[in-house]
mmCIF file of C-alpha atoms in Angstrom:
data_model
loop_
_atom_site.group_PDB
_atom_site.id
_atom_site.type_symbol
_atom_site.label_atom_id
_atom_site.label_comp_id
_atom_site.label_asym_id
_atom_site.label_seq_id
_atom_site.Cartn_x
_atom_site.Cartn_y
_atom_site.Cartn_z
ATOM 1 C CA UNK A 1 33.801 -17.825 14.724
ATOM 2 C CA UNK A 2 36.271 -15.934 16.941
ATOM 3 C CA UNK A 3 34.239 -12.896 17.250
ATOM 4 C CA UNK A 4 35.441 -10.269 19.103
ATOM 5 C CA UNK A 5 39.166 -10.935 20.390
ATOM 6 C CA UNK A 6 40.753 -9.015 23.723
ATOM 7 C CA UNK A 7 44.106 -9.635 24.721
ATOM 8 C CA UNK A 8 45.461 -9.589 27.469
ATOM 9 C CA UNK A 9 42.709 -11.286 29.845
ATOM 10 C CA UNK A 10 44.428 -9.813 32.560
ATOM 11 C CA UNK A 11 46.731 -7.380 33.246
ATOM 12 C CA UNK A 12 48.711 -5.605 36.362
ATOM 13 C CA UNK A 13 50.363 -1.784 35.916
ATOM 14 C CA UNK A 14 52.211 0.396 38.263
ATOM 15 C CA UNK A 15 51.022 3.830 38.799
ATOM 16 C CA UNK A 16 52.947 6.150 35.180
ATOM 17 C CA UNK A 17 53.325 2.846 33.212
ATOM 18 C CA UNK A 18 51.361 2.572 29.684
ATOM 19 C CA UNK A 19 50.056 0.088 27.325
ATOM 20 C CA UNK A 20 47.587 -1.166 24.968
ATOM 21 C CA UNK A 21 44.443 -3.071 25.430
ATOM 22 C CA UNK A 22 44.158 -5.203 22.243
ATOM 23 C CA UNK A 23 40.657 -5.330 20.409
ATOM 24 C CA UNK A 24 39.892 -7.163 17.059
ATOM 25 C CA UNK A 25 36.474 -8.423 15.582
ATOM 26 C CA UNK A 26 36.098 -10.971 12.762
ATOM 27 C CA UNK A 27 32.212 -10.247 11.595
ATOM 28 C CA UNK A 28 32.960 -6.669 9.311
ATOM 29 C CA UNK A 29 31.472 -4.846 11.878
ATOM 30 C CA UNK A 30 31.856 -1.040 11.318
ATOM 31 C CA UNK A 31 31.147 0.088 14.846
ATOM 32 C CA UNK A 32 33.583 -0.519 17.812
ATOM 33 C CA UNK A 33 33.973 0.462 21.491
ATOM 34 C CA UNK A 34 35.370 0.331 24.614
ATOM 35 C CA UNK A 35 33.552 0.149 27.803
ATOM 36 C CA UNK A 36 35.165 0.195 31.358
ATOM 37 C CA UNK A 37 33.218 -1.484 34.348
ATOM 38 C CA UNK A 38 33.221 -0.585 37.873
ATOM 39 C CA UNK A 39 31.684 -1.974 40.737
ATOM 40 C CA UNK A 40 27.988 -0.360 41.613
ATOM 41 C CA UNK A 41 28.385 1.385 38.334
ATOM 42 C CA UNK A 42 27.366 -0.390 35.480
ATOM 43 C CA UNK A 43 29.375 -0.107 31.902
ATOM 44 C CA UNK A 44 30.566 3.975 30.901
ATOM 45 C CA UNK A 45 31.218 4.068 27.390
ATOM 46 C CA UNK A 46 35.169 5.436 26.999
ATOM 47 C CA UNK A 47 35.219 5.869 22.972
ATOM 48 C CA UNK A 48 34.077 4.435 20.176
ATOM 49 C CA UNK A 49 34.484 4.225 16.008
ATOM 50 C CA UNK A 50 32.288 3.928 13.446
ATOM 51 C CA UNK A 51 34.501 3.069 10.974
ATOM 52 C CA UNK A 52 38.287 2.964 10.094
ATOM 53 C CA UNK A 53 40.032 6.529 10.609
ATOM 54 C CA UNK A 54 36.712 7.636 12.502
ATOM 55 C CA UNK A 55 37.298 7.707 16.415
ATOM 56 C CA UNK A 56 34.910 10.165 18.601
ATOM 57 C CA UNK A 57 34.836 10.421 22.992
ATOM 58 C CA UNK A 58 32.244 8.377 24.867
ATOM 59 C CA UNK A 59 31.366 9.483 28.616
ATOM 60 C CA UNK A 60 34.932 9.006 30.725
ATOM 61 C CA UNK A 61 37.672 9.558 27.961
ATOM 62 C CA UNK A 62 40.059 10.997 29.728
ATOM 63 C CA UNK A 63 43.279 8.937 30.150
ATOM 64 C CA UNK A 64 42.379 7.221 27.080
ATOM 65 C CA UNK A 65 43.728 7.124 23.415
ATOM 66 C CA UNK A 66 42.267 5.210 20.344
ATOM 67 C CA UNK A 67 43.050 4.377 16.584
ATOM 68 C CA UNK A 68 41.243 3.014 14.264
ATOM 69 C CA UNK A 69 43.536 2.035 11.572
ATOM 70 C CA UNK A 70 41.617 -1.266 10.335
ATOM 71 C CA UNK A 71 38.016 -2.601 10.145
ATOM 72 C CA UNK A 72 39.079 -5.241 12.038
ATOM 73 C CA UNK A 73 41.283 -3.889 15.078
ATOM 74 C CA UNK A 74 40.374 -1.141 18.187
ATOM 75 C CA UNK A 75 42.833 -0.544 20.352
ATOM 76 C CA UNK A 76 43.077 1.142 23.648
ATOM 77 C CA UNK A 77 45.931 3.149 25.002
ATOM 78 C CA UNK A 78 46.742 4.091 28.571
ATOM 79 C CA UNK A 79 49.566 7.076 28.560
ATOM 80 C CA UNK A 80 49.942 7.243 32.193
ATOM 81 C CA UNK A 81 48.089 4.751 34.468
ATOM 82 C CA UNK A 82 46.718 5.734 37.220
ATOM 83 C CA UNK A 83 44.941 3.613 40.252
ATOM 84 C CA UNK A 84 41.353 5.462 39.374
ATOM 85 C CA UNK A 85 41.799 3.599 35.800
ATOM 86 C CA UNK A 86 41.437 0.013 37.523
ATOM 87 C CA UNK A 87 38.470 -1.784 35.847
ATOM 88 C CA UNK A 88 37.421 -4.589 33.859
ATOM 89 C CA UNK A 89 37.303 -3.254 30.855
ATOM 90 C CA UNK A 90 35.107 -4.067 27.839
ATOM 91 C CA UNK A 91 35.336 -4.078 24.097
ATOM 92 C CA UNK A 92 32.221 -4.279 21.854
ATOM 93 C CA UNK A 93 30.978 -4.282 18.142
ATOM 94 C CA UNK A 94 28.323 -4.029 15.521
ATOM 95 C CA UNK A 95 26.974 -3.474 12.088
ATOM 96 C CA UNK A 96 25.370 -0.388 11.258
ATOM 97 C CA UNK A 97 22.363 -0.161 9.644
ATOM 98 C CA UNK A 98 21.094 -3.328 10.833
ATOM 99 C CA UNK A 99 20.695 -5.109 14.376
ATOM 100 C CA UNK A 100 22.163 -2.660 17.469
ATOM 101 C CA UNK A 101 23.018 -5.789 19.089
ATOM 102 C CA UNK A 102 26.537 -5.475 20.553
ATOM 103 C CA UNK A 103 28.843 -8.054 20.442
ATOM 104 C CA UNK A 104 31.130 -8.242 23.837
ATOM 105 C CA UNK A 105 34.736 -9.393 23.933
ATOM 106 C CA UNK A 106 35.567 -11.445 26.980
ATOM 107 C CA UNK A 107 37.087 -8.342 29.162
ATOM 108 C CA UNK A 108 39.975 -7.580 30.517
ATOM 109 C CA UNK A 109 41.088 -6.943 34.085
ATOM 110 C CA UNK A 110 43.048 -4.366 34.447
ATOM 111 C CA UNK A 111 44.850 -3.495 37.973
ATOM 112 C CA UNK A 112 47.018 -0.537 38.559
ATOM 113 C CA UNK A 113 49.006 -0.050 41.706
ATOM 114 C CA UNK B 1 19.899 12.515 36.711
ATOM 115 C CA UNK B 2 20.901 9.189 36.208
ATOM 116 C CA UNK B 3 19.358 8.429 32.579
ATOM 117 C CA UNK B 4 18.706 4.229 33.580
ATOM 118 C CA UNK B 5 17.624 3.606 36.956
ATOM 119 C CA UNK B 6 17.964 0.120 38.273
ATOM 120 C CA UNK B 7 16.333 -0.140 41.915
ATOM 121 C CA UNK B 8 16.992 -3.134 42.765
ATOM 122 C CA UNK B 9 20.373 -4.397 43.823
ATOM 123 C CA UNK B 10 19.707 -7.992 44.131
ATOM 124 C CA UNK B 11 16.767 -10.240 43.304
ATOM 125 C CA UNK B 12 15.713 -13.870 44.697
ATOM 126 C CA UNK B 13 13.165 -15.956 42.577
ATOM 127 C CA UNK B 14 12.403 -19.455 43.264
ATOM 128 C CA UNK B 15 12.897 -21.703 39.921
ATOM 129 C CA UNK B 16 10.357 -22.342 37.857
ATOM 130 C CA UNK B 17 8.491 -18.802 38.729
ATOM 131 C CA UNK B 18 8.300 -15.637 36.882
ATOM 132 C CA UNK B 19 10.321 -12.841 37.632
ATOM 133 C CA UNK B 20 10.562 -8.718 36.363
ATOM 134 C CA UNK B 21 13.544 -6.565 36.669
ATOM 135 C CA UNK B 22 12.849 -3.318 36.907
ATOM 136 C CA UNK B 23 14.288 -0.317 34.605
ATOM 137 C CA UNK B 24 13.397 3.150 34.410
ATOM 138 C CA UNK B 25 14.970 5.494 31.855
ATOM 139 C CA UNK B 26 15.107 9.579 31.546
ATOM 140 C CA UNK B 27 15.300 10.936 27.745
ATOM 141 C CA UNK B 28 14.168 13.796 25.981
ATOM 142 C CA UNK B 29 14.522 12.378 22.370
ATOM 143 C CA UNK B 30 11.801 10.633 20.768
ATOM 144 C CA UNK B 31 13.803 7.847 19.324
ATOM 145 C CA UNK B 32 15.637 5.382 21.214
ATOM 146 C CA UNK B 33 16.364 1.912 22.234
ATOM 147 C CA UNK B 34 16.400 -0.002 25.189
ATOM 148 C CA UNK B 35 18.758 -3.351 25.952
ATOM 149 C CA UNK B 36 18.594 -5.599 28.484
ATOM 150 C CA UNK B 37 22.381 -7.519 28.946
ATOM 151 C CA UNK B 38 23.171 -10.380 30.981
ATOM 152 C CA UNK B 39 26.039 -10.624 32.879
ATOM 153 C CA UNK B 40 26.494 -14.444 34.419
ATOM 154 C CA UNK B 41 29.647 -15.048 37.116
ATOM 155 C CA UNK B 42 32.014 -15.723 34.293
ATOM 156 C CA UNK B 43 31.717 -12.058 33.137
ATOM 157 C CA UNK B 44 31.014 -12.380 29.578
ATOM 158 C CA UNK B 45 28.398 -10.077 28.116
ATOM 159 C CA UNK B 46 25.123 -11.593 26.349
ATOM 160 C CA UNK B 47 22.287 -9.152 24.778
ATOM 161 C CA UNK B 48 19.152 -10.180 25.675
ATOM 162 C CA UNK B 49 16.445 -8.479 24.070
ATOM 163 C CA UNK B 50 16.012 -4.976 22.350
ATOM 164 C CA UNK B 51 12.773 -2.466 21.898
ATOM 165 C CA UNK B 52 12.872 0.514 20.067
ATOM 166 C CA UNK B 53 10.655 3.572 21.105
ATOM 167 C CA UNK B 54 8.556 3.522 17.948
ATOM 168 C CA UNK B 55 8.243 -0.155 18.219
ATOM 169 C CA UNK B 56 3.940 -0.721 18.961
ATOM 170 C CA UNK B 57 4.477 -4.119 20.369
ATOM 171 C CA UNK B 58 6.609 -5.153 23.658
ATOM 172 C CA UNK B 59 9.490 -7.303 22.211
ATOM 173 C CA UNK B 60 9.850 -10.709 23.302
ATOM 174 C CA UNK B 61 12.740 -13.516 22.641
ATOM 175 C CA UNK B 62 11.886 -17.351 24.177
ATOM 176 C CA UNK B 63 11.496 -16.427 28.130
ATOM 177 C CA UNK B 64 12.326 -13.187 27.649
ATOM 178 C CA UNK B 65 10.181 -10.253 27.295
ATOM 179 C CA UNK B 66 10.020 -6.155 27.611
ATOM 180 C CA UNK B 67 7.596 -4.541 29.300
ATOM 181 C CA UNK B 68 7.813 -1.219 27.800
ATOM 182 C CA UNK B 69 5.619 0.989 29.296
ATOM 183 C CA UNK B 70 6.506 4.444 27.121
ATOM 184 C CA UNK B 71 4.700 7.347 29.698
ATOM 185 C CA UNK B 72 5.959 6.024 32.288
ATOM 186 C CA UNK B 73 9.501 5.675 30.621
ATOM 187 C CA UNK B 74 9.660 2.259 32.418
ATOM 188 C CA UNK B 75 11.191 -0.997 30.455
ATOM 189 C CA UNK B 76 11.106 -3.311 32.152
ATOM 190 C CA UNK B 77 12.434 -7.692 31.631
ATOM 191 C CA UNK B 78 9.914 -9.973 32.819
ATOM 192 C CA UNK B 79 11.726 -13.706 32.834
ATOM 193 C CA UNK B 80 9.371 -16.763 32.802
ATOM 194 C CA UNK B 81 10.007 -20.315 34.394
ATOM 195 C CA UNK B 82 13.441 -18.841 35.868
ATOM 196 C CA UNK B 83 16.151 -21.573 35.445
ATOM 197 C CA UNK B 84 19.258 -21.976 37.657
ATOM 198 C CA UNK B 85 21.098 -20.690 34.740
ATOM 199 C CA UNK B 86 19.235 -17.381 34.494
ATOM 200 C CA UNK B 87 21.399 -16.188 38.375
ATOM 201 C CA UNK B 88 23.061 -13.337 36.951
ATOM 202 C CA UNK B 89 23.984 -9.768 36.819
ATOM 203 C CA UNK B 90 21.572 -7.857 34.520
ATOM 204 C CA UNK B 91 21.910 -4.438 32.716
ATOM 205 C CA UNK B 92 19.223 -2.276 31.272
ATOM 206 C CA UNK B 93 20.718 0.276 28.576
ATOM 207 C CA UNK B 94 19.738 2.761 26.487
ATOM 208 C CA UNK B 95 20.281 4.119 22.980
ATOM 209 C CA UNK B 96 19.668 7.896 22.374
ATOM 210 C CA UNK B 97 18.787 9.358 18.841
ATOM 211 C CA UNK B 98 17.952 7.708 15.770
ATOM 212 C CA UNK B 99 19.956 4.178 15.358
ATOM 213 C CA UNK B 100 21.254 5.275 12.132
ATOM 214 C CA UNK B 101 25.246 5.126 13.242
ATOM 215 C CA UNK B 102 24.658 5.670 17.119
ATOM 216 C CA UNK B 103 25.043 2.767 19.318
ATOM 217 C CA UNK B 104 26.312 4.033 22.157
ATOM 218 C CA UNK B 105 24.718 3.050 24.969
ATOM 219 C CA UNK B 106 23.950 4.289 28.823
ATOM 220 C CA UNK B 107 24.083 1.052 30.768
ATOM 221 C CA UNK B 108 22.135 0.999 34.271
ATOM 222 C CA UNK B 109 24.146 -0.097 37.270
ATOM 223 C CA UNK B 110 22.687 -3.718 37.126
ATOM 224 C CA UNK B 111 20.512 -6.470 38.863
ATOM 225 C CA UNK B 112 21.822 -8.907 40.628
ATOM 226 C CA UNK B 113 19.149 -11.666 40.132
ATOM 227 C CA UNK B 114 19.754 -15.058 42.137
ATOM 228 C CA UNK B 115 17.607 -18.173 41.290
ATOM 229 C CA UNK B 116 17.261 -20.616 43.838
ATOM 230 C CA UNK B 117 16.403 -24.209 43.987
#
């Protein structure tokens, strides 16, 4: 079982660049989201989707778009980046309905310079 | 106000003793759930245990268990026989509203727990 998939593992921006964190789960979930985590600060939920064509704002959203086009796939844009938007950031699923335990992809590092 | 409070920073606990991780949590809704995460050096996330606020008894998975105290809005993981393997980060989290289709969570800013030999 792959579970959930992020690519890349790590990544390194300049300051205006954009581009998309990859996301895809393999277990049907209907719920996704992306977390970003800073140091001190624990995990701040950026957006999430409970289902395909269903996207809605978690607590820092800003500087942040999503999709939800499949079941399967969640990605996250970056416009602009800026320095403040270094983190490792998180992706995460579930079923609804049933257990609210999330599954975690691996992360991804994101620097921006 | 911070809605989960972690106090402690870092933890020591010698191996083979018991150990709680504290977590105190601010909500006005009368349905919720509360996570506890663990977060080892390679960074990988792995749910621990879960208690919902209607639940009557404190969960409990193998060495893990929830000490869910409801008045005092405390929840807190108690850890038995501590292994080397158990030094990690840890994250208490919380789930506001009804499950139904809500599971977002507010994640505390972590434990750092350290097991020594």
């Amino acid at each position: 079982n792959a579970g959930v998939t992020q690519t890349p593992k790590f990544q390194v921006l300049k300051t205006g660049q954009s581009m998309t964190l990859q996301c895809a789960q393999d277990m049907n979930h209907e719920y996704m989201s992306w977390y970003r985590q800073d140091p001190g600060m624990g995990l701040r939920l950026i957006h999430y989707s409970v289902g395909a064509g269903i996207t809605d704002q978690g607590e820092v959203p800003n500087g942040y778009n999503v999709s939800r086009s499949t079941t399967e796939d969640f990605p996250l844009r970056l416009l602009s980046a800026a320095p403040s938007q270094t983190s490792v950031y998180f992706c995460a699923s579930t079923e609804l309905g049933g257990t609210e335990k999330l599954f975690f992809g691996s992360g991804t590092q994101l620097s921006v310079l | 106000a911070q809605k989960i409070t972690q106090t402690q920073p870092g933890m020591f606990v010698q191996e083979k003793e018991a150990v709680t991780l504290d977590c105190t949590y601010d909500t006005s809704d009368p349905s919720y759930g509360l996570f506890w995460y663990k977060q080892p050096s390679s960074g990988e996330m792995i749910f621990l245990i879960y208690q919902g606020s209607y639940d009557q008894q404190n969960a409990t998975e193998g060495r893990y268990s929830l000490n869910f105290q409801k008045a005092r809005k405390s929840a807190n993981l108690v850890i038995s026989a501590s292994q080397l393997g158990d030094s990690a980060m840890y994250f208490c989290a919380m789930r506001e509203g009804p499950s139904g289709s809500a599971r977002q969570l507010t994640f505390g800013s972590g434990t750092q727990l350290t097991v020594l030999p």
